[in-house]
Coordinates of N, CA, C and O and ligand atoms in Angstrom, one line a residue:
X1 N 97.1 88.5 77.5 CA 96.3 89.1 78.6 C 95.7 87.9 79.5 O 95.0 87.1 79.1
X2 N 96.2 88.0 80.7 CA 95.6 86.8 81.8 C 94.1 87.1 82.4 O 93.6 88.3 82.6
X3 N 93.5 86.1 82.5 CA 92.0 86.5 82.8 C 92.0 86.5 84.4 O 91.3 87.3 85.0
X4 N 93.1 85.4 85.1 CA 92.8 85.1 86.1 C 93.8 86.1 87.3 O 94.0 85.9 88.5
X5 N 94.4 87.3 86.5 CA 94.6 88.4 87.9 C 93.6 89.5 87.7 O 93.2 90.1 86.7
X6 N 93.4 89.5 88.6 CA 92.8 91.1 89.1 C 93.6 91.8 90.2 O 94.4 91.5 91.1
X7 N 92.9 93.2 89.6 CA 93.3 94.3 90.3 C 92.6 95.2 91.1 O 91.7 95.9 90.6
X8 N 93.1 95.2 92.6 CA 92.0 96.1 93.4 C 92.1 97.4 93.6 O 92.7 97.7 94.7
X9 N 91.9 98.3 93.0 CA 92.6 99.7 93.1 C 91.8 100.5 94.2 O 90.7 100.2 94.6
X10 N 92.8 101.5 94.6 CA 92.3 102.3 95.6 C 93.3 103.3 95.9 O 94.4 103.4 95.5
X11 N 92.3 104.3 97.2 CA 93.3 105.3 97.6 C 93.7 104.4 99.4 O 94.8 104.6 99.9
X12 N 92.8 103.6 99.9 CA 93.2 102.9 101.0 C 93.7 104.0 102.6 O 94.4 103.7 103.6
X13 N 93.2 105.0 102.3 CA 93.5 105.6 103.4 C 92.3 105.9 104.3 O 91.7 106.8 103.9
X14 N 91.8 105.4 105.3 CA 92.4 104.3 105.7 C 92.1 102.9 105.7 O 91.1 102.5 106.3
X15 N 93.0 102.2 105.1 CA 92.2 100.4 105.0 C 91.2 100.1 105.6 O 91.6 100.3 106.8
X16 N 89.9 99.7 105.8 CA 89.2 99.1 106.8 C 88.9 97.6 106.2 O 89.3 97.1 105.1
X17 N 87.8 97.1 107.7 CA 87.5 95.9 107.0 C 86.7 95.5 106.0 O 86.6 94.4 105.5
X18 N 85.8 96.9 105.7 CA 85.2 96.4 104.3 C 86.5 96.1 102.9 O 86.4 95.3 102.0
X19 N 87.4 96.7 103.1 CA 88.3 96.5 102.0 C 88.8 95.4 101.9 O 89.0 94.8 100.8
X20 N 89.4 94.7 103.4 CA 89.5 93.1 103.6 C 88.7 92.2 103.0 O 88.9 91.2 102.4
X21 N 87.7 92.9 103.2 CA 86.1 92.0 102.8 C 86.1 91.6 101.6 O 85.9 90.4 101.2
X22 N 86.2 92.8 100.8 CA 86.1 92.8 99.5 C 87.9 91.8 98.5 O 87.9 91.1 97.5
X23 N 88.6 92.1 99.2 CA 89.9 91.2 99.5 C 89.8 90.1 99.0 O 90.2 89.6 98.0
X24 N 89.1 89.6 100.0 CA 88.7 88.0 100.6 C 88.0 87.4 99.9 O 88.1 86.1 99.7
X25 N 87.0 88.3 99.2 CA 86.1 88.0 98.1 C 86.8 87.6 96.7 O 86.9 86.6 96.1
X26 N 87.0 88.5 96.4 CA 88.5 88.5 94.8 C 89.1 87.7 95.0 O 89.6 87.2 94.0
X27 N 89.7 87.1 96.3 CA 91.0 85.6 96.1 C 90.2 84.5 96.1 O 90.3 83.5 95.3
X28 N 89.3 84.8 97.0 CA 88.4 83.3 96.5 C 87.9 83.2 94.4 O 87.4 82.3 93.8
X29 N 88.3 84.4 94.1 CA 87.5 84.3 92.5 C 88.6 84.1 91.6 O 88.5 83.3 90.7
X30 N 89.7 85.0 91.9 CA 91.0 84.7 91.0 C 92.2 84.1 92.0 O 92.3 83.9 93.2
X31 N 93.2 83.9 90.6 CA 94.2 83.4 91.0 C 94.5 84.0 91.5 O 94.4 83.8 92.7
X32 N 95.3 85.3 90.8 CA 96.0 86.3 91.9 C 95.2 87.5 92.1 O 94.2 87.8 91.3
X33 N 95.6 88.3 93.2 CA 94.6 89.7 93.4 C 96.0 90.8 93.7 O 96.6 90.6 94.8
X34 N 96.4 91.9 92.8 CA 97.2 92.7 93.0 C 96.1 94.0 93.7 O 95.2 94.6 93.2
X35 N 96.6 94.1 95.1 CA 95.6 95.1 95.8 C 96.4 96.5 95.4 O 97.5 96.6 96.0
X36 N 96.2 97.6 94.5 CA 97.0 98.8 94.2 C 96.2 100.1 94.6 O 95.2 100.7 94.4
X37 N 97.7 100.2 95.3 CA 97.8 101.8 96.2 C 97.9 102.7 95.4 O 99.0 102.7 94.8
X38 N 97.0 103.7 95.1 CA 97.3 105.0 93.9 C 98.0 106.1 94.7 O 97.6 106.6 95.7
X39 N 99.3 106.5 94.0 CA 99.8 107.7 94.5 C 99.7 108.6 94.0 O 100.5 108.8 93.1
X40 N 99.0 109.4 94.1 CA 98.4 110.8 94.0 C 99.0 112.1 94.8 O 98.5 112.5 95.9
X41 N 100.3 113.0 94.3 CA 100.9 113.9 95.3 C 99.6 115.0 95.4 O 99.6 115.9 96.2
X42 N 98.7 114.9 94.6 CA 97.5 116.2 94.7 C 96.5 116.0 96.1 O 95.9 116.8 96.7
X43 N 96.5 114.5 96.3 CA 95.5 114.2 97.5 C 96.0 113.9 98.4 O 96.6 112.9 98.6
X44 N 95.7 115.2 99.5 CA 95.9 114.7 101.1 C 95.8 113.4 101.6 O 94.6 113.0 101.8
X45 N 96.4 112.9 101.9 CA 95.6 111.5 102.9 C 96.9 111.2 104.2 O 98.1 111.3 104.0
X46 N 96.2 110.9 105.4 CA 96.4 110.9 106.8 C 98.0 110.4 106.4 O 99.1 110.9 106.5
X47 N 97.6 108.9 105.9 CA 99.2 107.9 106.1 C 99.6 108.3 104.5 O 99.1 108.9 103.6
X48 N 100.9 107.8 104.7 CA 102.2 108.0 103.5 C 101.3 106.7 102.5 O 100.4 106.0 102.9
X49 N 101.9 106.6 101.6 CA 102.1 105.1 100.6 C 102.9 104.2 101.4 O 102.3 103.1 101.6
X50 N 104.0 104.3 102.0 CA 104.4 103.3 102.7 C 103.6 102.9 103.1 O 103.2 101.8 102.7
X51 N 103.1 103.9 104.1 CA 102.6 103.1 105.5 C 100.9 102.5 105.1 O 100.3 101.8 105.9
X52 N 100.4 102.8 103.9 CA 99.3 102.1 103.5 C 99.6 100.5 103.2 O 98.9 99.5 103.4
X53 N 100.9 100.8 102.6 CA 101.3 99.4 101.9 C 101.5 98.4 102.9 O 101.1 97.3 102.8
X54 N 102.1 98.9 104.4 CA 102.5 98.0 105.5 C 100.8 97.9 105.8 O 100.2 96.8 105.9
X55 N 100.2 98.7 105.9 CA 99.1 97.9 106.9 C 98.4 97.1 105.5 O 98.5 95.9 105.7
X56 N 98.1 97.3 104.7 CA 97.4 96.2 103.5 C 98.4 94.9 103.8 O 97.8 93.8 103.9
X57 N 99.9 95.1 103.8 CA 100.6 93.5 103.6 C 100.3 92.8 104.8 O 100.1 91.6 104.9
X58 N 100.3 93.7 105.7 CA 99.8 92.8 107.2 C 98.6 92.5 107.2 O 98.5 91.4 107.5
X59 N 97.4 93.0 107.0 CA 96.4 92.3 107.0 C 95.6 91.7 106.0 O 94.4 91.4 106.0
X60 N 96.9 91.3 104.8 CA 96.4 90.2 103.7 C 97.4 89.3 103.8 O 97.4 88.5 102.8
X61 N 98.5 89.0 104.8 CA 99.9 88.1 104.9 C 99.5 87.2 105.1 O 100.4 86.4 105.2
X62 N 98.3 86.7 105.2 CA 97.7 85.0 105.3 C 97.0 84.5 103.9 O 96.8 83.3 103.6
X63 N 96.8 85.5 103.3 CA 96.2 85.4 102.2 C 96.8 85.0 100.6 O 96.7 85.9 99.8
X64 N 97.3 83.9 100.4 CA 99.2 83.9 99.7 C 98.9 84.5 98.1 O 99.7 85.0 97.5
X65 N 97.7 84.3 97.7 CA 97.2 84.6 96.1 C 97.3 86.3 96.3 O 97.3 86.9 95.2
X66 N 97.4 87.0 97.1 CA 97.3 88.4 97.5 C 99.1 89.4 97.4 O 100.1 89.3 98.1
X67 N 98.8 90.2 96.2 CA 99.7 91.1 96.1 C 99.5 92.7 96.7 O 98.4 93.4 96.8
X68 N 100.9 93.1 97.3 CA 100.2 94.4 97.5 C 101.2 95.4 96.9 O 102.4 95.1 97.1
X69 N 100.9 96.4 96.1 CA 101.5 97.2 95.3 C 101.4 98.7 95.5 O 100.7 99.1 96.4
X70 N 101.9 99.5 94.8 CA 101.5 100.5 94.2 C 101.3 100.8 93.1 O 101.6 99.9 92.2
X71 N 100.8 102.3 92.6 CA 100.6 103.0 90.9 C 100.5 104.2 91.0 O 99.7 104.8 91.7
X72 N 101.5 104.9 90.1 CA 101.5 106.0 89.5 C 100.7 106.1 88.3 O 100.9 105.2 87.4
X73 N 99.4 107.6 87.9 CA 99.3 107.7 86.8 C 98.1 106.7 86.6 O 97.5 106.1 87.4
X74 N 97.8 106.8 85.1 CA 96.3 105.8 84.9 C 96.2 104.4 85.3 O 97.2 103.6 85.4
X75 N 94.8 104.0 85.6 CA 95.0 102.7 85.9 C 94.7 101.7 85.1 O 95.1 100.6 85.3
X76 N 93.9 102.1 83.9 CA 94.1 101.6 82.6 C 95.8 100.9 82.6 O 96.2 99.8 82.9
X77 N 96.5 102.0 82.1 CA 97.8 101.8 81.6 C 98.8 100.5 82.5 O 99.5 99.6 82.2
X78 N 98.2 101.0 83.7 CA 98.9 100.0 84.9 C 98.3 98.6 84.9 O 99.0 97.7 85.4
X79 N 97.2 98.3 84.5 CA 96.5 97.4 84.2 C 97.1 96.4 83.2 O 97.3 95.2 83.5
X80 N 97.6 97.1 81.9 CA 98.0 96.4 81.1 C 99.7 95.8 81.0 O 100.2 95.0 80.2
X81 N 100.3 96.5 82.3 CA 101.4 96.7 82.8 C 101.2 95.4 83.7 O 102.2 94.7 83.9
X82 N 100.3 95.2 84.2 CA 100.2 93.9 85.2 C 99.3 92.6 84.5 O 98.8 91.6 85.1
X83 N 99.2 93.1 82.8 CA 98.5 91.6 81.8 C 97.3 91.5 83.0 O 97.3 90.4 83.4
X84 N 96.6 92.2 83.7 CA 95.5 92.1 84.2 C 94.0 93.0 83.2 O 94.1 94.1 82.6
X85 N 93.1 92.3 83.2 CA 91.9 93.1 82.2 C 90.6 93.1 83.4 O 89.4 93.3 83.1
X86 N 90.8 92.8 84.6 CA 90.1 93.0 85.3 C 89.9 93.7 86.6 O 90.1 92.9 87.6
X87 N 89.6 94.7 86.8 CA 89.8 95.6 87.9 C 88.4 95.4 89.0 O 87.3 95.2 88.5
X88 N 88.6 95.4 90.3 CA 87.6 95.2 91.4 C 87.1 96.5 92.1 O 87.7 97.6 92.4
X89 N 86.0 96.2 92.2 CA 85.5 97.7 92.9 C 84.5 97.1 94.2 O 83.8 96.1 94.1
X90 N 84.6 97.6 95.0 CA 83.5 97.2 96.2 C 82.0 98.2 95.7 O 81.9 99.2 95.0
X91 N 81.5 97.7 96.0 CA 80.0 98.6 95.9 C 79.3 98.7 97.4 O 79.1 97.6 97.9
X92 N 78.9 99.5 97.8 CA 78.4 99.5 99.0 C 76.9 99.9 99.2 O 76.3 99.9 100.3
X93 N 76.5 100.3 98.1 CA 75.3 101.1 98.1 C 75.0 101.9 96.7 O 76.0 102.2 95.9
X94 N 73.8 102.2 96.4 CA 73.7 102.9 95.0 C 74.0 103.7 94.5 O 74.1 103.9 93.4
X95 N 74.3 104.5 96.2 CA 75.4 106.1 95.9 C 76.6 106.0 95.5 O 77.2 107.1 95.3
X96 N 77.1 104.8 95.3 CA 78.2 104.5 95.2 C 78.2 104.7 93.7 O 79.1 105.4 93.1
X97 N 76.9 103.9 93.0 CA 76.8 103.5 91.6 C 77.9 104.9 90.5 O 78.9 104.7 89.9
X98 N 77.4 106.0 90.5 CA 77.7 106.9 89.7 C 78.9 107.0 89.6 O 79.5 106.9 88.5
X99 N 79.6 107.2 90.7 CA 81.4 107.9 90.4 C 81.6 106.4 90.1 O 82.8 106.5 89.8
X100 N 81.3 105.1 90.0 CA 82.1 103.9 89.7 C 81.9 104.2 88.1 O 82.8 104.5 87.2
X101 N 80.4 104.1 87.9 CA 79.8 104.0 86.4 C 81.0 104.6 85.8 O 81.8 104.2 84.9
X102 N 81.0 105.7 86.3 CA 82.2 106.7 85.3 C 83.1 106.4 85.2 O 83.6 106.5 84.1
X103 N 84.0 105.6 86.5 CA 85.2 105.8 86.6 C 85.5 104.4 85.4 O 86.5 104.4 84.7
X104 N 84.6 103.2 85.4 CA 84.8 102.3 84.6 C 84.2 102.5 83.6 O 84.3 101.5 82.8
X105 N 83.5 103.6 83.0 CA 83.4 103.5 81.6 C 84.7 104.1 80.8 O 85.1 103.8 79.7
X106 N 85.3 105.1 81.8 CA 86.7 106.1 82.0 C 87.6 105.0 81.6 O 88.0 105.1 80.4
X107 N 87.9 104.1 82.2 CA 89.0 103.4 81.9 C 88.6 102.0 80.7 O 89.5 101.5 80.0
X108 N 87.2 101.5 80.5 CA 86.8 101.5 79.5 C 87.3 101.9 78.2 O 87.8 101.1 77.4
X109 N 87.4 103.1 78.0 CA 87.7 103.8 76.9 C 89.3 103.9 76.9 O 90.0 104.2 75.9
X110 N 89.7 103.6 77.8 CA 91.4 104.0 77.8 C 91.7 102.9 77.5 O 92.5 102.9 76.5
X111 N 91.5 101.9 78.0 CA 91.8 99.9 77.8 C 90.5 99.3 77.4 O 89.6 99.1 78.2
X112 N 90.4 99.1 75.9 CA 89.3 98.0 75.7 C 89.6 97.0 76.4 O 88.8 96.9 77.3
X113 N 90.3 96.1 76.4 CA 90.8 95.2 77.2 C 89.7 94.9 78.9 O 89.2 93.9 79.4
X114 N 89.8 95.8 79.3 CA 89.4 96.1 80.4 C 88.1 96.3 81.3 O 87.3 97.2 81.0
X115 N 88.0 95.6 82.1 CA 86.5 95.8 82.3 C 86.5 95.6 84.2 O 87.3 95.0 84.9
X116 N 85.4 96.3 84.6 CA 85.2 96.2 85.8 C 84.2 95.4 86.6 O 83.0 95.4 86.2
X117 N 84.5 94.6 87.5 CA 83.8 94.2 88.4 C 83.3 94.9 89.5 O 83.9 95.9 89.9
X118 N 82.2 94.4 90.0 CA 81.9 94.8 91.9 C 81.3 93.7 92.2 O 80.4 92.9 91.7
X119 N 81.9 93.8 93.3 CA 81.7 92.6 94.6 C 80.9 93.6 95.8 O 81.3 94.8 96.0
X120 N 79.9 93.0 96.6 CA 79.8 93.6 97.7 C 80.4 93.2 99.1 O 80.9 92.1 99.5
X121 N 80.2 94.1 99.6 CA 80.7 93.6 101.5 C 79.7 93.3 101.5 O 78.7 93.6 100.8
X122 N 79.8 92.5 102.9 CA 79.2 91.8 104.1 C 78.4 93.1 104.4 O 78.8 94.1 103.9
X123 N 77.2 93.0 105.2 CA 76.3 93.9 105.0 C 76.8 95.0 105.7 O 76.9 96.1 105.3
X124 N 77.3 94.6 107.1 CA 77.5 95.1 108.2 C 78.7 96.5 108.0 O 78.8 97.4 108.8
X125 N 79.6 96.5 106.7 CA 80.5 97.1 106.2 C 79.7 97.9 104.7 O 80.3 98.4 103.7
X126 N 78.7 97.8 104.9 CA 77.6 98.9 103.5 C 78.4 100.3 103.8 O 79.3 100.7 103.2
X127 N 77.9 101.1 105.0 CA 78.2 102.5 105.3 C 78.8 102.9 105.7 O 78.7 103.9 106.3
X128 N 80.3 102.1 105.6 CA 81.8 102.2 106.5 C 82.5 103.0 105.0 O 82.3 102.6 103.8
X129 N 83.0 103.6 105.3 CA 84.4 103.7 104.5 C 85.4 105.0 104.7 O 85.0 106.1 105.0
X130 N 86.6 104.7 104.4 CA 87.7 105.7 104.7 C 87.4 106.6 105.5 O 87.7 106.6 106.6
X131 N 86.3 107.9 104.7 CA 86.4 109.4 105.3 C 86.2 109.7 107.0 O 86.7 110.5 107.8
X132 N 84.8 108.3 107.0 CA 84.0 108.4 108.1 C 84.8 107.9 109.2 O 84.8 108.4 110.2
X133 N 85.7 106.5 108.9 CA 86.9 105.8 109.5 C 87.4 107.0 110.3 O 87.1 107.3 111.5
X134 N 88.4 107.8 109.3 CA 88.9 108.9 110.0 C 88.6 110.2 110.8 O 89.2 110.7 111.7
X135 N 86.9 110.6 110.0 CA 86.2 111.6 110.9 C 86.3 110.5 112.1 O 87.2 110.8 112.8
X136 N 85.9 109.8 112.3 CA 85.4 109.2 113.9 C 86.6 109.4 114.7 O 86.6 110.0 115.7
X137 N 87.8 108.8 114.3 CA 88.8 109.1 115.0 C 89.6 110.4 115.3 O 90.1 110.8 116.3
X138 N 89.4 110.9 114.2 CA 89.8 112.5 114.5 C 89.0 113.3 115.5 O 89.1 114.5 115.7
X139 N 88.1 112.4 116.1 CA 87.2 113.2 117.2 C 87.3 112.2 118.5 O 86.6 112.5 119.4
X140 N 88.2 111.1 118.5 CA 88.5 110.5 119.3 C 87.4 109.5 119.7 O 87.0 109.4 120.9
X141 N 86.8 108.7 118.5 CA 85.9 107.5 118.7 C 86.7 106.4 118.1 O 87.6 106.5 117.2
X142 N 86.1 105.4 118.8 CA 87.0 104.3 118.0 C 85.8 103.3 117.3 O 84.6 103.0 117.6
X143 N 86.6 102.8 116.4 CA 85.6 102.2 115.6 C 86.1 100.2 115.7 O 85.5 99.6 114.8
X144 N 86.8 99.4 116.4 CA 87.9 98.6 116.8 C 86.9 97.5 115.9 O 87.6 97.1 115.0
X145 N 85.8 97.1 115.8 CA 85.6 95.7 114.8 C 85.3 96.4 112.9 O 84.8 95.8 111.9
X146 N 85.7 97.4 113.2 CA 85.5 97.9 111.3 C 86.8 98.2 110.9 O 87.0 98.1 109.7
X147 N 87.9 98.6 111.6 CA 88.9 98.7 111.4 C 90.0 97.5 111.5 O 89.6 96.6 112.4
X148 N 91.1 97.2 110.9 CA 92.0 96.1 111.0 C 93.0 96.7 112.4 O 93.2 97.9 112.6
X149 N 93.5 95.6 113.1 CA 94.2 96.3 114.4 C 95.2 97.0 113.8 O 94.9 98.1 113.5
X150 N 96.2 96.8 113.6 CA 97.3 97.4 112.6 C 96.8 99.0 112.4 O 97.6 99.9 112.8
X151 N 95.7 99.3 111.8 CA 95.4 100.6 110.8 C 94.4 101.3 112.6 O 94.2 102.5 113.0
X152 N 94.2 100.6 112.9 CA 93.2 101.0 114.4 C 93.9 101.9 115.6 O 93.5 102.9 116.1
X153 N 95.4 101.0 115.8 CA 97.0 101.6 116.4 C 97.1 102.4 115.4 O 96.4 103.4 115.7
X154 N 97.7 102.6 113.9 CA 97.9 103.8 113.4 C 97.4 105.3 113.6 O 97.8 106.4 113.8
X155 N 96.0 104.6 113.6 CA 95.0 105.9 113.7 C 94.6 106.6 115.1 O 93.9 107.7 115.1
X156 N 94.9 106.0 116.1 CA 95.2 106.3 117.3 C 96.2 107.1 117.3 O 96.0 108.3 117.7
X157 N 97.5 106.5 116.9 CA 98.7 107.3 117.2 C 99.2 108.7 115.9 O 100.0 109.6 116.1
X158 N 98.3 108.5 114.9 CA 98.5 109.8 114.0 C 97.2 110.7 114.5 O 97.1 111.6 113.7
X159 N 96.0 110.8 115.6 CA 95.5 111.9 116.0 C 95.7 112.0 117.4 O 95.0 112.8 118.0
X160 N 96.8 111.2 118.1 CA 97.4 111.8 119.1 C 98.6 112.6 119.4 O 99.2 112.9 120.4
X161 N 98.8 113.0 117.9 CA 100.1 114.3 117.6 C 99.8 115.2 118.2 O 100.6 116.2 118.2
Ligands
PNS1 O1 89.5 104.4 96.8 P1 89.2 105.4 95.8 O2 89.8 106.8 96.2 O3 87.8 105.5 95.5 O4 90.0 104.9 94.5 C1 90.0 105.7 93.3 C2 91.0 105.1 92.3 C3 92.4 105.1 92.9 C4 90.6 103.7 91.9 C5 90.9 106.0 91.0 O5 91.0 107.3 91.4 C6 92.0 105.7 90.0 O6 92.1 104.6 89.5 N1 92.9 106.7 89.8 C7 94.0 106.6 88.9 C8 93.9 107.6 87.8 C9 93.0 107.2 86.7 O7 93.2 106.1 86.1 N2 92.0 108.0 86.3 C10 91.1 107.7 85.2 C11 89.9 106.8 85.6 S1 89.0 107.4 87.0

C-alpha cells in the first residue's frame, strides 16, 4: 500500500474552481493525485462521464502529478485497486461535516486500510458548489471566475438546448 497517492473522489458535475482548489492542494501534498469520477447510472447529472473527464484533464493538464479517472461501484474497493489508503475530501463548511463523517467512517469499515482527509478551499470558494453552479446557469447567470472556462462554455451550451 503506497502512502504517497491519493484519491479525489467525486460526482464533479459540474467541476468548479473550488475542486481545482482542492486539486492544487493534494499535488502539492502527494506524489500522485488520481482525481475519480463516480459513475452512478442512478444519478442524473447535466454532463456524461466523458465529458466530466475532458473538462477535469483540461483543467489539471499543467499539473503532471495529476490523474484523471473514473469508478464504478465502492470506493473503498477502488481504493485498494489503485494501492492508494488515502482519499480527499474538500470541506467547505460544517454543513458539510455530517454526510462526509459518514461517508468516511462508511468506507472506514469497508477498507481499514483507509482513511480520509479534508483540505479546505480558498475562502472565496466556501459556498460554491455543483448544484448552485448549475442552478445559476440554468436560469441564465454566469458565474465566469468560479467556474473553469472549459466547464463555463459547456454550461452555456448544455442550457442553451
Ligand atoms: O461529489 P460527491 O457527489 O459528494 O461525491 C460523492 C462520492 C462519489 C465520493 C461518493 O458518493 C462515493 O464514493 N460513492 C461510491 C460508492 C461508495 O463507495 N459508497 C459507500 C461510501 S459513501
Amino acid at each position: 500500500m503506497k502512502k504517497n497517492i491519493a484519491v479525489y473522489p467525486g460526482t464533479f458535475d459540474a467541476a468548479t474552481n473550488g475542486h481545482l482548489d482542492i486539486i492544487k492542494r493534494a499535488a502539492k501534498l502527494f506524489d500522485k493525485v488520481i482525481v475519480a469520477v463516480l459513475v452512478n447510472q442512478n444519478k442524473k447529472t447535466i454532463f456524461s462521464v466523458k465529458e466530466r473527464l475532458k473538462h477535469l484533464r483540461e483543467i489539471t493538464k499543467d499539473i503532471p502529478n495529476v490523474e484523471v479517472d473514473s469508478f464504478e461501484g465502492l470506493l473503498a474497493e477502488y481504493m485498494k485497486k489503485k494501492d492508494s489508503c488515502i482519499a480527499v475530501r474538500g470541506l467547505r463548511a460544517v454543513s458539510d461535516l455530517e454526510y462526509e463523517f459518514q461517508m468516511a467512517n462508511t468506507n472506514r469499515a469497508l477498507n481499514k486500510e483507509m482513511d480520509t482527509i479534508f483540505l479546505m478551499p480558498r475562502a472565496r470558494y466556501t459556498y460554491l458548489s455543483s448544484s448552485m453552479v448549475r442552478e445559476v446557469y440554468s436560469l441564465g447567470g454566469r458565474l465566469q471566475d468560479y467556474v473553469p472556462e472549459i466547464v463555463e462554455k459547456a454550461l452555456i451550451k448544455h442550457y442553451k438546448k
